[in-house]
Short mmCIF file of C-alpha atoms in Angstrom, two decimals:
data_model
loop_
_atom_site.label_atom_id
_atom_site.label_comp_id
_atom_site.label_asym_id
_atom_site.label_seq_id
_atom_site.Cartn_x
_atom_site.Cartn_y
_atom_site.Cartn_z
CA UNK L 1 -55.92 -66.26 -70.18
CA UNK L 2 -54.71 -63.35 -67.98
CA UNK L 3 -55.59 -63.46 -64.58
CA UNK L 4 -57.06 -60.39 -62.75
CA UNK L 5 -57.10 -60.65 -58.66
CA UNK L 6 -59.66 -57.70 -57.50
CA UNK L 7 -59.01 -57.00 -53.76
CA UNK L 8 -61.98 -54.92 -52.58
CA UNK L 9 -64.69 -55.03 -49.95
CA UNK L 10 -67.17 -52.96 -51.94
CA UNK L 11 -68.97 -55.95 -53.39
CA UNK L 12 -71.10 -54.49 -56.16
CA UNK L 13 -68.02 -52.49 -57.55
CA UNK L 14 -65.63 -55.62 -57.53
CA UNK L 15 -68.23 -57.87 -58.80
CA UNK L 16 -68.92 -55.32 -61.77
CA UNK L 17 -65.17 -54.69 -62.14
CA UNK L 18 -64.77 -58.58 -62.26
CA UNK L 19 -67.66 -58.56 -65.28
CA UNK L 20 -66.16 -56.22 -67.31
CA UNK L 21 -62.70 -57.58 -67.07
CA UNK L 22 -64.04 -61.09 -67.77
CA UNK L 23 -65.49 -59.56 -70.84
CA UNK L 24 -62.48 -57.94 -71.80
CA UNK L 25 -60.79 -61.85 -71.85
CA UNK L 26 -59.53 -61.88 -68.18
CA UNK L 27 -60.11 -64.48 -65.63
CA UNK L 28 -60.93 -62.41 -62.57
CA UNK L 29 -60.91 -63.45 -58.89
CA UNK L 30 -62.51 -61.27 -56.30
CA UNK L 31 -61.05 -61.08 -52.65
CA UNK L 32 -62.59 -58.74 -50.15
CA UNK L 33 -59.66 -58.61 -47.85
CA UNK L 34 -56.08 -58.08 -48.00
CA UNK L 35 -54.83 -61.25 -46.16
CA UNK L 36 -56.93 -63.76 -48.36
CA UNK L 37 -55.68 -61.73 -51.44
CA UNK L 38 -52.13 -62.28 -50.39
CA UNK L 39 -52.73 -65.90 -50.28
CA UNK L 40 -54.43 -66.15 -52.94
CA UNK L 41 -51.60 -64.43 -55.19
CA UNK L 42 -49.02 -66.46 -53.79
CA UNK L 43 -50.87 -69.58 -54.76
CA UNK L 44 -51.79 -68.74 -58.23
CA UNK L 45 -49.90 -65.59 -59.16
CA UNK L 46 -52.25 -63.55 -61.29
CA UNK L 47 -51.02 -61.18 -64.19
CA UNK L 48 -52.65 -58.11 -62.78
CA UNK L 49 -53.88 -56.82 -59.23
CA UNK L 50 -56.32 -54.26 -58.87
CA UNK L 51 -57.09 -53.17 -55.10
CA UNK L 52 -58.82 -50.77 -53.02
CA UNK L 53 -56.69 -48.95 -50.16
CA UNK L 54 -59.45 -49.31 -47.73
CA UNK L 55 -59.57 -52.95 -46.87
CA UNK L 56 -60.83 -54.47 -43.72
CA UNK L 57 -57.71 -55.85 -42.26
CA UNK L 58 -54.39 -54.85 -44.39
CA UNK L 59 -54.57 -51.78 -46.35
CA UNK L 60 -53.77 -51.62 -49.85
CA UNK L 61 -50.17 -50.22 -49.62
CA UNK L 62 -49.10 -52.76 -47.02
CA UNK L 63 -50.80 -55.46 -49.45
CA UNK L 64 -48.58 -54.18 -52.45
CA UNK L 65 -45.52 -54.31 -50.43
CA UNK L 66 -46.02 -57.87 -48.92
CA UNK L 67 -47.01 -59.01 -52.75
CA UNK L 68 -43.36 -57.50 -53.67
CA UNK L 69 -41.49 -58.80 -50.61
CA UNK L 70 -43.25 -62.39 -51.72
CA UNK L 71 -42.11 -61.35 -55.50
CA UNK L 72 -45.65 -61.92 -56.44
CA UNK L 73 -46.30 -58.29 -57.44
CA UNK L 74 -47.34 -58.16 -60.85
CA UNK L 75 -48.85 -55.29 -62.82
CA UNK L 76 -50.69 -53.52 -59.82
CA UNK L 77 -53.30 -50.74 -60.13
CA UNK L 78 -55.00 -49.17 -56.95
CA UNK L 79 -58.67 -47.88 -57.47
CA UNK L 80 -59.68 -45.93 -54.37
CA UNK L 81 -62.09 -43.33 -53.19
CA UNK L 82 -58.80 -41.39 -51.95
CA UNK L 83 -57.84 -38.37 -53.82
CA UNK L 84 -55.04 -37.54 -51.06
CA UNK L 85 -51.56 -36.98 -52.57
CA UNK L 86 -49.66 -38.99 -49.57
CA UNK L 87 -51.94 -42.17 -50.59
CA UNK L 88 -51.22 -41.78 -54.17
CA UNK L 89 -47.52 -41.29 -53.52
CA UNK L 90 -47.57 -44.42 -50.82
CA UNK L 91 -49.31 -46.61 -53.46
CA UNK L 92 -46.75 -46.11 -56.34
CA UNK L 93 -43.79 -46.40 -54.03
CA UNK L 94 -45.45 -49.69 -53.06
CA UNK L 95 -45.25 -50.91 -56.55
CA UNK L 96 -48.55 -49.59 -57.66
CA UNK L 97 -48.25 -49.04 -61.67
CA UNK L 98 -51.37 -46.44 -61.89
CA UNK L 99 -53.58 -45.14 -59.48
CA UNK L 100 -57.57 -44.50 -60.11
CA UNK L 101 -60.08 -42.37 -58.19
CA UNK L 102 -63.39 -43.66 -58.04
CA UNK L 103 -66.04 -43.53 -59.19
CA UNK L 104 -64.48 -43.71 -62.96
CA UNK L 105 -65.91 -44.81 -66.37
CA UNK L 106 -65.40 -48.70 -66.70
CA UNK L 107 -64.19 -47.82 -70.20
CA UNK L 108 -61.26 -45.79 -68.70
CA UNK L 109 -60.69 -48.51 -66.00
CA UNK L 110 -60.42 -51.19 -68.60
CA UNK L 111 -57.96 -48.98 -70.62
CA UNK L 112 -55.71 -48.14 -67.93
CA UNK L 113 -55.48 -51.63 -67.24
CA UNK L 114 -54.43 -52.52 -70.65
CA UNK L 115 -52.21 -49.80 -70.82
CA UNK L 116 -50.63 -51.18 -67.46
CA UNK L 117 -50.33 -54.72 -69.17
CA UNK L 118 -49.06 -53.56 -72.62
CA UNK L 119 -46.06 -51.61 -70.48
CA UNK L 120 -45.36 -54.61 -68.73
CA UNK L 121 -45.05 -56.99 -71.61
CA UNK L 122 -42.86 -54.44 -73.56
CA UNK L 123 -40.48 -53.87 -70.58
CA UNK L 124 -39.98 -57.64 -70.61
CA UNK L 125 -39.83 -57.75 -74.29
CA UNK L 126 -37.41 -54.93 -74.75
CA UNK L 127 -34.93 -55.72 -72.24
CA UNK L 128 -32.43 -52.95 -71.21
CA UNK L 129 -32.81 -49.39 -72.45
CA UNK L 130 -30.90 -48.42 -75.93
CA UNK L 131 -29.11 -46.10 -73.99
CA UNK L 132 -27.68 -48.38 -71.53
CA UNK L 133 -24.15 -47.13 -71.95
CA UNK L 134 -25.25 -43.47 -70.60
CA UNK L 135 -22.44 -41.23 -69.46
CA UNK L 136 -22.72 -39.78 -65.75
CA UNK L 137 -25.74 -37.95 -65.75
CA UNK L 138 -26.30 -35.14 -63.18
CA UNK L 139 -24.91 -33.95 -59.67
CA UNK L 140 -23.09 -37.44 -59.88
CA UNK L 141 -25.81 -39.73 -61.07
CA UNK L 142 -25.73 -42.45 -63.38
CA UNK L 143 -28.38 -44.90 -64.82
CA UNK L 144 -27.75 -48.33 -64.30
CA UNK L 145 -30.48 -50.02 -66.68
CA UNK L 146 -29.45 -53.76 -65.45
CA UNK L 147 -30.60 -52.71 -61.91
CA UNK L 148 -32.94 -50.38 -63.31
CA UNK L 149 -32.06 -48.02 -60.52
CA UNK L 150 -30.17 -44.43 -60.08
CA UNK L 151 -26.74 -44.42 -58.72
CA UNK L 152 -25.43 -41.36 -56.97
CA UNK L 153 -21.64 -41.67 -56.44
CA UNK L 154 -21.69 -45.70 -56.90
CA UNK L 155 -24.55 -45.80 -54.05
CA UNK L 156 -27.80 -47.17 -55.72
CA UNK L 157 -31.15 -45.23 -55.30
CA UNK L 158 -33.89 -47.70 -55.62
CA UNK L 159 -36.48 -46.49 -58.17
CA UNK L 160 -39.87 -48.12 -58.88
CA UNK L 161 -40.36 -49.50 -62.35
CA UNK L 162 -42.43 -46.25 -63.57
CA UNK L 163 -39.93 -43.84 -61.77
CA UNK L 164 -37.18 -45.49 -64.12
CA UNK L 165 -38.92 -45.15 -67.09
CA UNK L 166 -40.00 -41.73 -66.68
CA UNK L 167 -36.33 -40.81 -65.91
CA UNK L 168 -34.98 -42.66 -68.66
CA UNK L 169 -37.48 -41.11 -70.88
CA UNK L 170 -36.46 -37.60 -69.52
CA UNK L 171 -32.57 -38.31 -69.98
CA UNK L 172 -33.27 -39.34 -73.52
CA UNK L 173 -34.77 -35.82 -74.00
CA UNK L 174 -32.67 -34.31 -71.90
CA UNK L 175 -32.57 -30.33 -72.40
CA UNK L 176 -35.83 -30.15 -73.94
CA UNK L 177 -39.38 -29.55 -72.66
CA UNK L 178 -41.47 -32.83 -72.43
CA UNK L 179 -44.83 -32.59 -72.36
CA UNK L 180 -47.13 -34.36 -69.80
CA UNK L 181 -48.91 -35.63 -73.00
CA UNK L 182 -45.53 -37.09 -74.29
CA UNK L 183 -44.71 -38.77 -70.79
CA UNK L 184 -48.08 -40.41 -70.53
CA UNK L 185 -47.63 -41.81 -74.11
CA UNK L 186 -44.24 -42.91 -73.85
CA UNK L 187 -44.08 -44.23 -69.99
CA UNK L 188 -47.96 -45.51 -69.49
CA UNK L 189 -49.15 -45.96 -72.87
CA UNK L 190 -51.73 -43.50 -72.56
CA UNK L 191 -53.67 -41.55 -75.16
CA UNK L 192 -52.53 -37.95 -75.82
CA UNK L 193 -55.76 -36.50 -74.46
CA UNK L 194 -55.94 -38.48 -71.09
CA UNK L 195 -56.40 -36.40 -68.12
CA UNK L 196 -54.21 -37.53 -65.09
CA UNK L 197 -52.12 -36.37 -62.44
CA UNK L 198 -50.04 -39.28 -62.54
CA UNK L 199 -47.14 -37.80 -64.12
CA UNK L 200 -47.04 -35.01 -61.49
CA UNK L 201 -47.06 -37.64 -58.60
CA UNK L 202 -44.39 -39.53 -60.28
CA UNK L 203 -42.02 -36.41 -60.79
CA UNK L 204 -42.56 -35.52 -56.88
CA UNK L 205 -41.29 -39.17 -55.80
CA UNK L 206 -38.65 -38.76 -58.54
CA UNK L 207 -37.32 -35.39 -56.91
CA UNK L 208 -37.75 -36.78 -53.39
CA UNK L 209 -35.37 -39.46 -54.14
CA UNK L 210 -32.89 -37.50 -56.49
CA UNK L 211 -32.84 -34.06 -55.83
CA UNK L 212 -30.46 -32.45 -53.09
CA UNK L 213 -33.22 -30.13 -52.34
CA UNK L 214 -36.69 -31.52 -53.81
CA UNK L 215 -38.64 -28.46 -52.68
CA UNK L 216 -36.33 -26.29 -55.26
CA UNK L 217 -35.45 -28.60 -57.92
CA UNK L 218 -32.11 -28.12 -59.86
CA UNK L 219 -32.38 -31.00 -62.22
CA UNK L 220 -35.84 -31.92 -62.98
CA UNK L 221 -37.49 -28.61 -63.36
CA UNK L 222 -41.29 -27.67 -64.13
CA UNK L 223 -41.89 -25.34 -67.15
CA UNK L 224 -45.23 -23.97 -66.45
CA UNK L 225 -48.07 -24.41 -68.73
CA UNK L 226 -45.70 -26.98 -70.57
CA UNK L 227 -44.14 -30.06 -68.99
CA UNK L 228 -40.81 -30.70 -67.59
CA UNK L 229 -37.29 -30.48 -68.49
CA UNK L 230 -34.24 -32.45 -67.22
CA UNK L 231 -31.41 -30.05 -67.07
CA UNK L 232 -28.02 -31.30 -68.19
#
């Protein structure tokens, strides 16, 4: 049975989420604060962490960083009332695989948990990407599939797992427009009709790390009303 750690001091919401996860086959544990959650995760490593950002001691982003440093960060979702882009980017940078804004339908939240778990399991099963011998990409970049990072003139540019998967997907389709629906399906395992700004948030984060001038991207370009294209 998969173990789920829910970190949220909104007790009614946390208990309802635990109920739904239990019905979906998980063994949930609820912690109302970051310090207790960190101890619980290090004691018995969960398969997925679902955390709020606003916690009474550690904030959710700090918790994710500490779990990552302790090598106890499994699949992770942030479920928060904050819709601020800065909060979303901070969460993704700390290791979150997805970000859901409260309130949301329980069916959607469970679907997102399932999608994150499938992506993690798929990544472990597949190993290195098929295009592991990619030639230099753009502007001095190369892809290092073993380290799951990009390299610019030999220097590693660390990427979060979803950032790497997104970059890899764009590289495999370089030169053509890739729709948001295609990216959601390939990287997150979502249904084609899912509505979310996750792709845009990750593109923004990738540009900050890889573009010389992120505000005026040269390589990861937006195609209006269509999607994104990696310009090779």
